[in-house]
mmCIF file of N, CA and C in Angstrom:
data_model
loop_
_atom_site.group_PDB
_atom_site.id
_atom_site.type_symbol
_atom_site.label_atom_id
_atom_site.label_comp_id
_atom_site.label_asym_id
_atom_site.label_seq_id
_atom_site.Cartn_x
_atom_site.Cartn_y
_atom_site.Cartn_z
ATOM 1 N N MET A 121 -5.340 19.447 -52.202
ATOM 2 C CA MET A 121 -5.601 17.939 -51.765
ATOM 3 C C MET A 121 -6.409 17.902 -50.554
ATOM 4 N N LYS A 122 -7.188 16.782 -50.391
ATOM 5 C CA LYS A 122 -8.076 16.627 -49.262
ATOM 6 C C LYS A 122 -7.088 16.027 -48.198
ATOM 7 N N PHE A 123 -7.710 16.131 -46.965
ATOM 8 C CA PHE A 123 -6.906 15.598 -45.810
ATOM 9 C C PHE A 123 -6.644 14.147 -45.986
ATOM 10 N N ASN A 124 -7.660 13.348 -46.410
ATOM 11 C CA ASN A 124 -7.634 11.874 -46.540
ATOM 12 C C ASN A 124 -6.510 11.530 -47.497
ATOM 13 N N GLU A 125 -6.358 12.183 -48.565
ATOM 14 C CA GLU A 125 -5.262 11.968 -49.526
ATOM 15 C C GLU A 125 -3.952 12.236 -48.951
ATOM 16 N N LYS A 126 -3.744 13.419 -48.264
ATOM 17 C CA LYS A 126 -2.522 13.676 -47.615
ATOM 18 C C LYS A 126 -2.177 12.705 -46.609
ATOM 19 N N PHE A 127 -3.156 12.276 -45.768
ATOM 20 C CA PHE A 127 -2.849 11.298 -44.728
ATOM 21 C C PHE A 127 -2.449 10.010 -45.413
ATOM 22 N N ARG A 128 -3.096 9.540 -46.439
ATOM 23 C CA ARG A 128 -2.803 8.296 -47.181
ATOM 24 C C ARG A 128 -1.454 8.368 -47.727
ATOM 25 N N GLN A 129 -0.984 9.420 -48.294
ATOM 26 C CA GLN A 129 0.292 9.660 -48.851
ATOM 27 C C GLN A 129 1.392 9.557 -47.581
ATOM 28 N N PHE A 130 1.023 10.261 -46.612
ATOM 29 C CA PHE A 130 1.896 10.239 -45.415
ATOM 30 C C PHE A 130 2.113 8.775 -44.882
ATOM 31 N N MET A 131 1.164 7.935 -44.890
ATOM 32 C CA MET A 131 1.194 6.547 -44.296
ATOM 33 C C MET A 131 1.898 5.577 -45.235
ATOM 34 N N ILE A 132 2.151 5.946 -46.542
ATOM 35 C CA ILE A 132 2.720 5.099 -47.493
ATOM 36 C C ILE A 132 4.190 4.644 -46.921
ATOM 37 N N GLY A 133 4.419 3.370 -46.805
ATOM 38 C CA GLY A 133 5.779 2.920 -46.436
ATOM 39 C C GLY A 133 5.851 2.783 -44.912
ATOM 40 N N ARG A 134 4.812 3.143 -44.172
ATOM 41 C CA ARG A 134 4.816 2.944 -42.675
ATOM 42 C C ARG A 134 4.132 1.680 -42.351
ATOM 43 N N TYR A 135 4.569 1.249 -41.099
ATOM 44 C CA TYR A 135 4.058 -0.133 -40.690
ATOM 45 C C TYR A 135 2.606 -0.208 -40.388
ATOM 46 N N GLY A 136 2.000 0.785 -39.659
ATOM 47 C CA GLY A 136 0.525 0.692 -39.442
ATOM 48 C C GLY A 136 0.272 -0.160 -38.123
ATOM 49 N N GLN A 137 -0.953 -0.323 -37.879
ATOM 50 C CA GLN A 137 -1.422 -1.016 -36.651
ATOM 51 C C GLN A 137 -1.389 -2.442 -36.839
ATOM 52 N N ASP A 138 -1.046 -3.236 -35.743
ATOM 53 C CA ASP A 138 -1.013 -4.609 -35.840
ATOM 54 C C ASP A 138 -1.486 -5.099 -34.305
ATOM 55 N N GLN A 139 -1.485 -6.406 -34.142
ATOM 56 C CA GLN A 139 -1.960 -6.895 -32.773
ATOM 57 C C GLN A 139 -1.156 -6.373 -31.633
ATOM 58 N N LEU A 140 0.074 -6.320 -31.720
ATOM 59 C CA LEU A 140 0.827 -5.818 -30.588
ATOM 60 C C LEU A 140 0.570 -4.327 -30.337
ATOM 61 N N GLY A 141 0.349 -3.537 -31.352
ATOM 62 C CA GLY A 141 -0.022 -2.117 -31.216
ATOM 63 C C GLY A 141 -1.405 -1.958 -30.527
ATOM 64 N N ARG A 142 -2.292 -2.770 -30.999
ATOM 65 C CA ARG A 142 -3.653 -2.728 -30.444
ATOM 66 C C ARG A 142 -3.671 -3.168 -28.968
ATOM 67 N N PHE A 143 -2.818 -4.227 -28.539
ATOM 68 C CA PHE A 143 -2.635 -4.624 -27.200
ATOM 69 C C PHE A 143 -2.107 -3.476 -26.343
ATOM 70 N N ILE A 144 -1.015 -2.857 -26.850
ATOM 71 C CA ILE A 144 -0.337 -1.832 -26.131
ATOM 72 C C ILE A 144 -1.389 -0.622 -25.794
ATOM 73 N N THR A 145 -2.161 -0.195 -26.883
ATOM 74 C CA THR A 145 -3.027 0.840 -26.730
ATOM 75 C C THR A 145 -4.185 0.429 -25.788
ATOM 76 N N PHE A 146 -4.654 -0.925 -25.853
ATOM 77 C CA PHE A 146 -5.556 -1.345 -24.826
ATOM 78 C C PHE A 146 -5.101 -1.304 -23.377
ATOM 79 N N LEU A 147 -3.882 -1.730 -23.307
ATOM 80 C CA LEU A 147 -3.222 -1.719 -21.963
ATOM 81 C C LEU A 147 -3.106 -0.318 -21.417
ATOM 82 N N ALA A 148 -2.805 0.679 -22.279
ATOM 83 C CA ALA A 148 -2.799 1.985 -21.806
ATOM 84 C C ALA A 148 -4.175 2.542 -21.405
ATOM 85 N N LEU A 149 -5.158 2.125 -22.159
ATOM 86 C CA LEU A 149 -6.496 2.563 -21.804
ATOM 87 C C LEU A 149 -6.934 1.942 -20.514
ATOM 88 N N VAL A 150 -6.649 0.650 -20.232
ATOM 89 C CA VAL A 150 -6.937 0.018 -18.917
ATOM 90 C C VAL A 150 -6.296 0.722 -17.804
ATOM 91 N N LEU A 151 -4.944 1.096 -18.003
ATOM 92 C CA LEU A 151 -4.320 1.790 -16.859
ATOM 93 C C LEU A 151 -4.934 3.123 -16.659
ATOM 94 N N LEU A 152 -5.379 3.868 -17.659
ATOM 95 C CA LEU A 152 -6.102 5.138 -17.457
ATOM 96 C C LEU A 152 -7.439 4.894 -16.643
ATOM 97 N N ILE A 153 -8.040 3.854 -17.009
ATOM 98 C CA ILE A 153 -9.319 3.628 -16.304
ATOM 99 C C ILE A 153 -9.030 3.155 -14.871
ATOM 100 N N VAL A 154 -8.053 2.324 -14.634
ATOM 101 C CA VAL A 154 -7.689 1.987 -13.213
ATOM 102 C C VAL A 154 -7.324 3.224 -12.451
ATOM 103 N N ASN A 155 -6.609 4.138 -13.119
ATOM 104 C CA ASN A 155 -6.197 5.331 -12.440
ATOM 105 C C ASN A 155 -7.385 6.253 -11.959
ATOM 106 N N LEU A 156 -8.592 5.996 -12.563
ATOM 107 C CA LEU A 156 -9.739 6.795 -12.068
ATOM 108 C C LEU A 156 -10.153 6.280 -10.604
ATOM 109 N N PHE A 157 -9.915 4.962 -10.308
ATOM 110 C CA PHE A 157 -10.253 4.488 -9.089
ATOM 111 C C PHE A 157 -9.121 4.423 -8.029
ATOM 112 N N VAL A 158 -7.895 4.247 -8.557
ATOM 113 C CA VAL A 158 -6.732 4.133 -7.630
ATOM 114 C C VAL A 158 -5.817 5.276 -8.165
ATOM 115 N N LYS A 159 -5.785 6.339 -7.258
ATOM 116 C CA LYS A 159 -4.990 7.464 -7.752
ATOM 117 C C LYS A 159 -3.582 7.210 -7.498
ATOM 118 N N LYS A 160 -2.795 6.972 -8.529
ATOM 119 C CA LYS A 160 -1.357 6.756 -8.489
ATOM 120 C C LYS A 160 -0.787 7.716 -9.513
ATOM 121 N N ALA A 161 0.265 8.393 -9.245
ATOM 122 C CA ALA A 161 0.843 9.349 -10.136
ATOM 123 C C ALA A 161 1.541 8.707 -11.279
ATOM 124 N N SER A 162 2.056 7.372 -11.045
ATOM 125 C CA SER A 162 2.830 6.665 -11.932
ATOM 126 C C SER A 162 1.930 6.109 -13.190
ATOM 127 N N LEU A 163 0.687 5.794 -12.939
ATOM 128 C CA LEU A 163 -0.142 5.124 -13.900
ATOM 129 C C LEU A 163 -0.425 5.944 -15.184
ATOM 130 N N PRO A 164 -0.705 7.249 -15.084
ATOM 131 C CA PRO A 164 -0.848 8.019 -16.332
ATOM 132 C C PRO A 164 0.375 8.223 -17.063
ATOM 133 N N THR A 165 1.528 8.288 -16.281
ATOM 134 C CA THR A 165 2.876 8.305 -16.990
ATOM 135 C C THR A 165 3.101 7.128 -17.814
ATOM 136 N N ILE A 166 2.840 5.927 -17.143
ATOM 137 C CA ILE A 166 3.056 4.753 -17.925
ATOM 138 C C ILE A 166 2.226 4.583 -19.082
ATOM 139 N N ALA A 167 0.955 4.991 -18.823
ATOM 140 C CA ALA A 167 -0.058 4.960 -20.000
ATOM 141 C C ALA A 167 0.362 5.917 -21.159
ATOM 142 N N LEU A 168 0.864 7.040 -20.827
ATOM 143 C CA LEU A 168 1.421 7.985 -21.835
ATOM 144 C C LEU A 168 2.586 7.397 -22.675
ATOM 145 N N VAL A 169 3.518 6.712 -21.897
ATOM 146 C CA VAL A 169 4.670 6.087 -22.537
ATOM 147 C C VAL A 169 4.127 4.988 -23.406
ATOM 148 N N LEU A 170 3.207 4.223 -22.921
ATOM 149 C CA LEU A 170 2.666 3.078 -23.822
ATOM 150 C C LEU A 170 2.007 3.623 -25.113
ATOM 151 N N ILE A 171 1.207 4.692 -25.041
ATOM 152 C CA ILE A 171 0.668 5.384 -26.196
ATOM 153 C C ILE A 171 1.714 5.867 -27.073
ATOM 154 N N ILE A 172 2.669 6.560 -26.571
ATOM 155 C CA ILE A 172 3.835 7.156 -27.409
ATOM 156 C C ILE A 172 4.456 5.947 -28.217
ATOM 157 N N TYR A 173 4.726 4.857 -27.491
ATOM 158 C CA TYR A 173 5.381 3.770 -28.192
ATOM 159 C C TYR A 173 4.484 3.082 -29.213
ATOM 160 N N SER A 174 3.139 2.953 -28.943
ATOM 161 C CA SER A 174 2.189 2.542 -29.917
ATOM 162 C C SER A 174 2.257 3.369 -31.177
ATOM 163 N N TYR A 175 2.272 4.758 -31.049
ATOM 164 C CA TYR A 175 2.300 5.553 -32.167
ATOM 165 C C TYR A 175 3.676 5.437 -32.965
ATOM 166 N N TYR A 176 4.704 5.292 -32.150
ATOM 167 C CA TYR A 176 6.121 5.120 -32.851
ATOM 168 C C TYR A 176 6.029 3.900 -33.679
ATOM 169 N N ARG A 177 5.377 2.771 -33.199
ATOM 170 C CA ARG A 177 5.237 1.527 -33.985
ATOM 171 C C ARG A 177 4.261 1.696 -35.134
ATOM 172 N N VAL A 178 3.320 2.523 -35.018
ATOM 173 C CA VAL A 178 2.357 2.690 -36.178
ATOM 174 C C VAL A 178 3.095 3.547 -37.214
ATOM 175 N N LEU A 179 3.895 4.583 -36.842
ATOM 176 C CA LEU A 179 4.486 5.508 -37.911
ATOM 177 C C LEU A 179 5.932 5.080 -38.349
ATOM 178 N N SER A 180 6.283 3.901 -37.762
ATOM 179 C CA SER A 180 7.657 3.528 -38.138
ATOM 180 C C SER A 180 7.843 2.995 -39.545
ATOM 181 N N ARG A 181 8.957 3.347 -40.168
ATOM 182 C CA ARG A 181 9.292 2.936 -41.518
ATOM 183 C C ARG A 181 10.111 1.606 -41.519
ATOM 184 N N ASP A 182 10.490 1.148 -40.358
ATOM 185 C CA ASP A 182 11.313 -0.105 -40.298
ATOM 186 C C ASP A 182 10.257 -1.284 -40.160
ATOM 187 N N ILE A 183 9.791 -1.698 -41.289
ATOM 188 C CA ILE A 183 8.681 -2.651 -41.285
ATOM 189 C C ILE A 183 9.153 -4.025 -40.832
ATOM 190 N N ASN A 184 10.428 -4.425 -41.085
ATOM 191 C CA ASN A 184 10.927 -5.726 -40.680
ATOM 192 C C ASN A 184 11.046 -5.757 -39.182
ATOM 193 N N ALA A 185 11.566 -4.746 -38.522
ATOM 194 C CA ALA A 185 11.744 -4.814 -37.057
ATOM 195 C C ALA A 185 10.291 -4.868 -36.376
ATOM 196 N N ARG A 186 9.385 -4.088 -36.886
ATOM 197 C CA ARG A 186 8.019 -4.157 -36.290
ATOM 198 C C ARG A 186 7.362 -5.497 -36.555
ATOM 199 N N TYR A 187 7.539 -6.112 -37.583
ATOM 200 C CA TYR A 187 7.002 -7.361 -37.984
ATOM 201 C C TYR A 187 7.636 -8.445 -36.988
ATOM 202 N N LYS A 188 8.889 -8.403 -36.748
ATOM 203 C CA LYS A 188 9.447 -9.282 -35.849
ATOM 204 C C LYS A 188 9.024 -9.202 -34.473
ATOM 205 N N GLU A 189 8.835 -7.931 -34.032
ATOM 206 C CA GLU A 189 8.297 -7.631 -32.696
ATOM 207 C C GLU A 189 6.900 -8.248 -32.536
ATOM 208 N N ASN A 190 6.073 -7.986 -33.561
ATOM 209 C CA ASN A 190 4.666 -8.548 -33.497
ATOM 210 C C ASN A 190 4.656 -10.107 -33.509
ATOM 211 N N GLN A 191 5.607 -10.693 -34.197
ATOM 212 C CA GLN A 191 5.669 -12.141 -34.373
ATOM 213 C C GLN A 191 5.997 -12.672 -32.958
ATOM 214 N N LYS A 192 7.017 -12.069 -32.301
ATOM 215 C CA LYS A 192 7.389 -12.539 -30.962
ATOM 216 C C LYS A 192 6.162 -12.391 -30.005
ATOM 217 N N PHE A 193 5.467 -11.358 -30.047
ATOM 218 C CA PHE A 193 4.241 -11.113 -29.292
ATOM 219 C C PHE A 193 3.219 -12.243 -29.535
ATOM 220 N N LEU A 194 2.976 -12.436 -30.784
ATOM 221 C CA LEU A 194 2.047 -13.542 -31.126
ATOM 222 C C LEU A 194 2.432 -14.927 -30.686
ATOM 223 N N ASP A 195 3.690 -15.166 -30.855
ATOM 224 C CA ASP A 195 4.204 -16.485 -30.454
ATOM 225 C C ASP A 195 4.144 -16.641 -28.875
ATOM 226 N N THR A 196 4.206 -15.460 -28.152
ATOM 227 C CA THR A 196 4.144 -15.543 -26.730
ATOM 228 C C THR A 196 2.660 -15.695 -26.329
ATOM 229 N N ILE A 197 1.731 -15.002 -26.869
ATOM 230 C CA ILE A 197 0.338 -14.967 -26.542
ATOM 231 C C ILE A 197 -0.474 -16.130 -27.000
ATOM 232 N N GLU A 198 0.041 -16.861 -28.070
ATOM 233 C CA GLU A 198 -0.685 -17.963 -28.719
ATOM 234 C C GLU A 198 -1.090 -19.051 -27.746
ATOM 235 N N PRO A 199 -0.204 -19.601 -26.867
ATOM 236 C CA PRO A 199 -0.654 -20.711 -25.979
ATOM 237 C C PRO A 199 -1.814 -20.109 -25.051
ATOM 238 N N LEU A 200 -1.872 -18.772 -24.591
ATOM 239 C CA LEU A 200 -2.825 -18.454 -23.736
ATOM 240 C C LEU A 200 -4.158 -18.338 -24.588
ATOM 241 N N ARG A 201 -4.143 -17.826 -25.835
ATOM 242 C CA ARG A 201 -5.282 -17.691 -26.631
ATOM 243 C C ARG A 201 -5.931 -19.178 -26.962
ATOM 244 N N SER A 202 -5.041 -20.017 -27.416
ATOM 245 C CA SER A 202 -5.554 -21.381 -27.723
ATOM 246 C C SER A 202 -6.099 -21.998 -26.493
ATOM 247 N N LYS A 203 -5.583 -21.854 -25.334
ATOM 248 C CA LYS A 203 -6.154 -22.444 -24.107
ATOM 249 C C LYS A 203 -7.442 -21.892 -23.856
ATOM 250 N N PHE A 204 -7.546 -20.583 -23.976
ATOM 251 C CA PHE A 204 -8.912 -19.837 -23.681
ATOM 252 C C PHE A 204 -9.901 -20.361 -24.655
ATOM 253 N N PHE A 205 -9.601 -20.376 -26.031
ATOM 254 C CA PHE A 205 -10.605 -20.858 -26.987
ATOM 255 C C PHE A 205 -11.012 -22.350 -26.939
ATOM 256 N N THR A 206 -9.932 -23.167 -26.541
ATOM 257 C CA THR A 206 -10.208 -24.583 -26.343
ATOM 258 C C THR A 206 -11.153 -24.773 -25.185
ATOM 259 N N SER A 207 -10.917 -24.021 -24.116
ATOM 260 C CA SER A 207 -11.749 -24.281 -22.922
ATOM 261 C C SER A 207 -13.252 -23.675 -23.153
ATOM 262 N N LYS A 208 -13.246 -22.774 -23.949
ATOM 263 C CA LYS A 208 -14.559 -22.108 -24.272
ATOM 264 C C LYS A 208 -15.345 -23.071 -25.190
ATOM 265 N N ALA A 209 -14.698 -23.669 -26.207
ATOM 266 C CA ALA A 209 -15.356 -24.731 -26.911
ATOM 267 C C ALA A 209 -15.700 -25.903 -26.121
ATOM 268 N N ARG A 210 -14.885 -26.386 -25.218
ATOM 269 C CA ARG A 210 -15.206 -27.528 -24.326
ATOM 270 C C ARG A 210 -16.456 -27.198 -23.539
ATOM 271 N N TYR A 211 -16.467 -25.882 -22.983
ATOM 272 C CA TYR A 211 -17.667 -25.537 -22.078
ATOM 273 C C TYR A 211 -18.963 -25.565 -22.980
ATOM 274 N N ASN A 212 -18.871 -24.996 -24.200
ATOM 275 C CA ASN A 212 -20.016 -24.961 -25.094
ATOM 276 C C ASN A 212 -20.506 -26.349 -25.452
ATOM 277 N N ASN A 213 -19.580 -27.281 -25.601
ATOM 278 C CA ASN A 213 -19.951 -28.673 -26.034
ATOM 279 C C ASN A 213 -20.253 -29.563 -24.799
ATOM 280 N N ARG A 214 -20.194 -29.113 -23.642
ATOM 281 C CA ARG A 214 -20.193 -29.964 -22.437
ATOM 282 C C ARG A 214 -21.399 -30.891 -22.363
ATOM 283 N N LYS A 215 -22.612 -30.550 -22.889
ATOM 284 C CA LYS A 215 -23.775 -31.332 -22.870
ATOM 285 C C LYS A 215 -23.865 -32.418 -23.959
ATOM 286 N N THR A 216 -23.114 -32.185 -25.074
ATOM 287 C CA THR A 216 -23.218 -33.098 -26.119
ATOM 288 C C THR A 216 -21.965 -33.986 -26.215
ATOM 289 N N HIS A 217 -20.804 -33.531 -25.779
ATOM 290 C CA HIS A 217 -19.646 -34.363 -25.860
ATOM 291 C C HIS A 217 -18.885 -34.493 -24.603
ATOM 292 N N LYS A 218 -18.091 -35.536 -24.406
ATOM 293 C CA LYS A 218 -17.308 -35.768 -23.251
ATOM 294 C C LYS A 218 -15.789 -35.740 -23.820
ATOM 295 N N TYR A 219 -14.936 -35.195 -23.012
ATOM 296 C CA TYR A 219 -13.496 -35.068 -23.512
ATOM 297 C C TYR A 219 -12.728 -36.044 -22.717
ATOM 298 N N ILE A 220 -11.944 -36.846 -23.489
ATOM 299 C CA ILE A 220 -11.180 -37.973 -22.778
ATOM 300 C C ILE A 220 -9.716 -37.846 -23.236
ATOM 301 N N LYS A 221 -8.864 -38.502 -22.543
ATOM 302 C CA LYS A 221 -7.377 -38.652 -22.962
ATOM 303 C C LYS A 221 -7.148 -40.070 -23.208
ATOM 304 N N CYS A 222 -6.246 -40.302 -24.266
ATOM 305 C CA CYS A 222 -5.723 -41.568 -24.482
ATOM 306 C C CYS A 222 -4.784 -41.999 -23.446
ATOM 307 N N PRO A 223 -5.013 -43.204 -22.791
ATOM 308 C CA PRO A 223 -4.178 -43.600 -21.793
ATOM 309 C C PRO A 223 -2.685 -43.791 -22.130
ATOM 310 N N SER A 224 -2.378 -44.101 -23.376
ATOM 311 C CA SER A 224 -0.981 -44.308 -23.659
ATOM 312 C C SER A 224 -0.172 -42.970 -24.137
ATOM 313 N N CYS A 225 -0.782 -42.294 -25.076
ATOM 314 C CA CYS A 225 -0.187 -41.054 -25.622
ATOM 315 C C CYS A 225 -0.742 -39.709 -25.099
ATOM 316 N N LYS A 226 -1.730 -39.693 -24.327
ATOM 317 C CA LYS A 226 -2.281 -38.574 -23.593
ATOM 318 C C LYS A 226 -2.919 -37.518 -24.617
ATOM 319 N N LEU A 227 -3.315 -38.030 -25.893
ATOM 320 C CA LEU A 227 -3.968 -37.146 -26.854
ATOM 321 C C LEU A 227 -5.415 -36.871 -26.359
ATOM 322 N N LYS A 228 -5.857 -35.696 -26.455
ATOM 323 C CA LYS A 228 -7.207 -35.188 -25.981
ATOM 324 C C LYS A 228 -8.175 -35.446 -27.176
ATOM 325 N N MET A 229 -9.263 -36.137 -26.889
ATOM 326 C CA MET A 229 -10.353 -36.382 -27.940
ATOM 327 C C MET A 229 -11.630 -36.119 -27.394
ATOM 328 N N LYS A 230 -12.683 -35.949 -28.228
ATOM 329 C CA LYS A 230 -14.022 -35.850 -27.675
ATOM 330 C C LYS A 230 -14.936 -36.897 -28.314
ATOM 331 N N VAL A 231 -15.699 -37.447 -27.440
ATOM 332 C CA VAL A 231 -16.738 -38.566 -27.789
ATOM 333 C C VAL A 231 -18.090 -37.996 -27.464
ATOM 334 N N PRO A 232 -19.071 -38.510 -28.378
ATOM 335 C CA PRO A 232 -20.464 -37.997 -27.967
ATOM 336 C C PRO A 232 -20.955 -38.550 -26.744
ATOM 337 N N ARG A 233 -21.664 -37.776 -25.952
ATOM 338 C CA ARG A 233 -22.260 -38.338 -24.651
ATOM 339 C C ARG A 233 -23.502 -39.123 -24.852
ATOM 340 N N GLY A 234 -23.825 -39.987 -23.855
ATOM 341 C CA GLY A 234 -25.082 -40.656 -23.915
ATOM 342 C C GLY A 234 -25.088 -41.952 -24.757
ATOM 343 N N LYS A 235 -23.863 -42.483 -25.190
ATOM 344 C CA LYS A 235 -23.816 -43.647 -26.062
ATOM 345 C C LYS A 235 -23.462 -44.923 -25.176
ATOM 346 N N GLY A 236 -23.321 -44.779 -23.849
ATOM 347 C CA GLY A 236 -22.908 -45.922 -23.029
ATOM 348 C C GLY A 236 -21.461 -46.235 -23.107
ATOM 349 N N LYS A 237 -21.118 -47.434 -22.959
ATOM 350 C CA LYS A 237 -19.602 -47.822 -23.031
ATOM 351 C C LYS A 237 -19.297 -47.939 -24.610
ATOM 352 N N ILE A 238 -18.289 -47.261 -24.958
ATOM 353 C CA ILE A 238 -17.995 -47.239 -26.457
ATOM 354 C C ILE A 238 -16.508 -47.494 -26.502
ATOM 355 N N ARG A 239 -16.055 -48.063 -27.685
ATOM 356 C CA ARG A 239 -14.699 -48.419 -27.927
ATOM 357 C C ARG A 239 -14.104 -47.340 -28.773
ATOM 358 N N VAL A 240 -13.038 -46.688 -28.258
ATOM 359 C CA VAL A 240 -12.443 -45.611 -28.948
ATOM 360 C C VAL A 240 -11.101 -45.916 -29.498
ATOM 361 N N THR A 241 -10.751 -45.574 -30.737
ATOM 362 C CA THR A 241 -9.307 -45.845 -31.325
ATOM 363 C C THR A 241 -8.696 -44.484 -31.389
ATOM 364 N N CYS A 242 -7.484 -44.355 -30.680
ATOM 365 C CA CYS A 242 -6.777 -43.147 -30.810
ATOM 366 C C CYS A 242 -6.219 -42.935 -32.143
ATOM 367 N N LYS A 243 -6.379 -41.568 -32.702
ATOM 368 C CA LYS A 243 -5.932 -41.308 -33.947
ATOM 369 C C LYS A 243 -4.425 -41.315 -33.987
ATOM 370 N N SER A 244 -3.827 -40.989 -32.894
ATOM 371 C CA SER A 244 -2.299 -40.745 -32.948
ATOM 372 C C SER A 244 -1.629 -42.048 -32.876
ATOM 373 N N CYS A 245 -1.920 -42.898 -31.868
ATOM 374 C CA CYS A 245 -1.082 -44.111 -31.578
ATOM 375 C C CYS A 245 -1.836 -45.397 -31.988
ATOM 376 N N GLY A 246 -3.115 -45.283 -32.268
ATOM 377 C CA GLY A 246 -3.808 -46.490 -32.767
ATOM 378 C C GLY A 246 -4.303 -47.335 -31.484
ATOM 379 N N ASN A 247 -4.026 -46.882 -30.301
ATOM 380 C CA ASN A 247 -4.447 -47.655 -29.094
ATOM 381 C C ASN A 247 -6.012 -47.739 -29.196
ATOM 382 N N LYS A 248 -6.501 -48.999 -28.644
ATOM 383 C CA LYS A 248 -7.956 -49.019 -28.644
ATOM 384 C C LYS A 248 -8.291 -49.219 -27.100
ATOM 385 N N PHE A 249 -9.296 -48.546 -26.594
ATOM 386 C CA PHE A 249 -9.763 -48.587 -25.290
ATOM 387 C C PHE A 249 -11.191 -48.309 -25.125
ATOM 388 N N ILE A 250 -11.757 -48.765 -24.099
ATOM 389 C CA ILE A 250 -13.157 -48.662 -23.798
ATOM 390 C C ILE A 250 -13.356 -47.485 -22.833
ATOM 391 N N VAL A 251 -14.332 -46.649 -23.037
ATOM 392 C CA VAL A 251 -14.622 -45.512 -22.286
ATOM 393 C C VAL A 251 -16.141 -45.340 -22.052
ATOM 394 N N LYS A 252 -16.589 -44.869 -20.921
ATOM 395 C CA LYS A 252 -17.963 -44.722 -20.676
ATOM 396 C C LYS A 252 -18.266 -43.288 -21.186
ATOM 397 N N SER A 253 -19.377 -43.114 -22.033
ATOM 398 C CA SER A 253 -19.734 -41.758 -22.473
ATOM 399 C C SER A 253 -20.977 -41.312 -21.761
#
């Protein structure tokens, strides 16, 4: 048997890599790079523990437990990711659109720039208000 087939057979029924595992591995790599500049004896040890934990997760056969851990991680990180991507989109659209809030329900909306005073209807509460674009 070739090595690839043996490895594929070995990995059957194991959890494999997920977002949490990639994050842990990336964090360990960052700690090792930081250790190049700031010589602390504890940083490589922490990085090694993180790498071992990442491999434990990859090779684990308890798929349900690893899935729950990953879901908790994703639920925790999602507000940060959505805020980052929203602000990135707002920055990219800053020349063509203006972002406003509804005065009554505080829903965020975007309107085209350069149209003068326009009347906006909120999709959520139906409030109509005039805004300068």
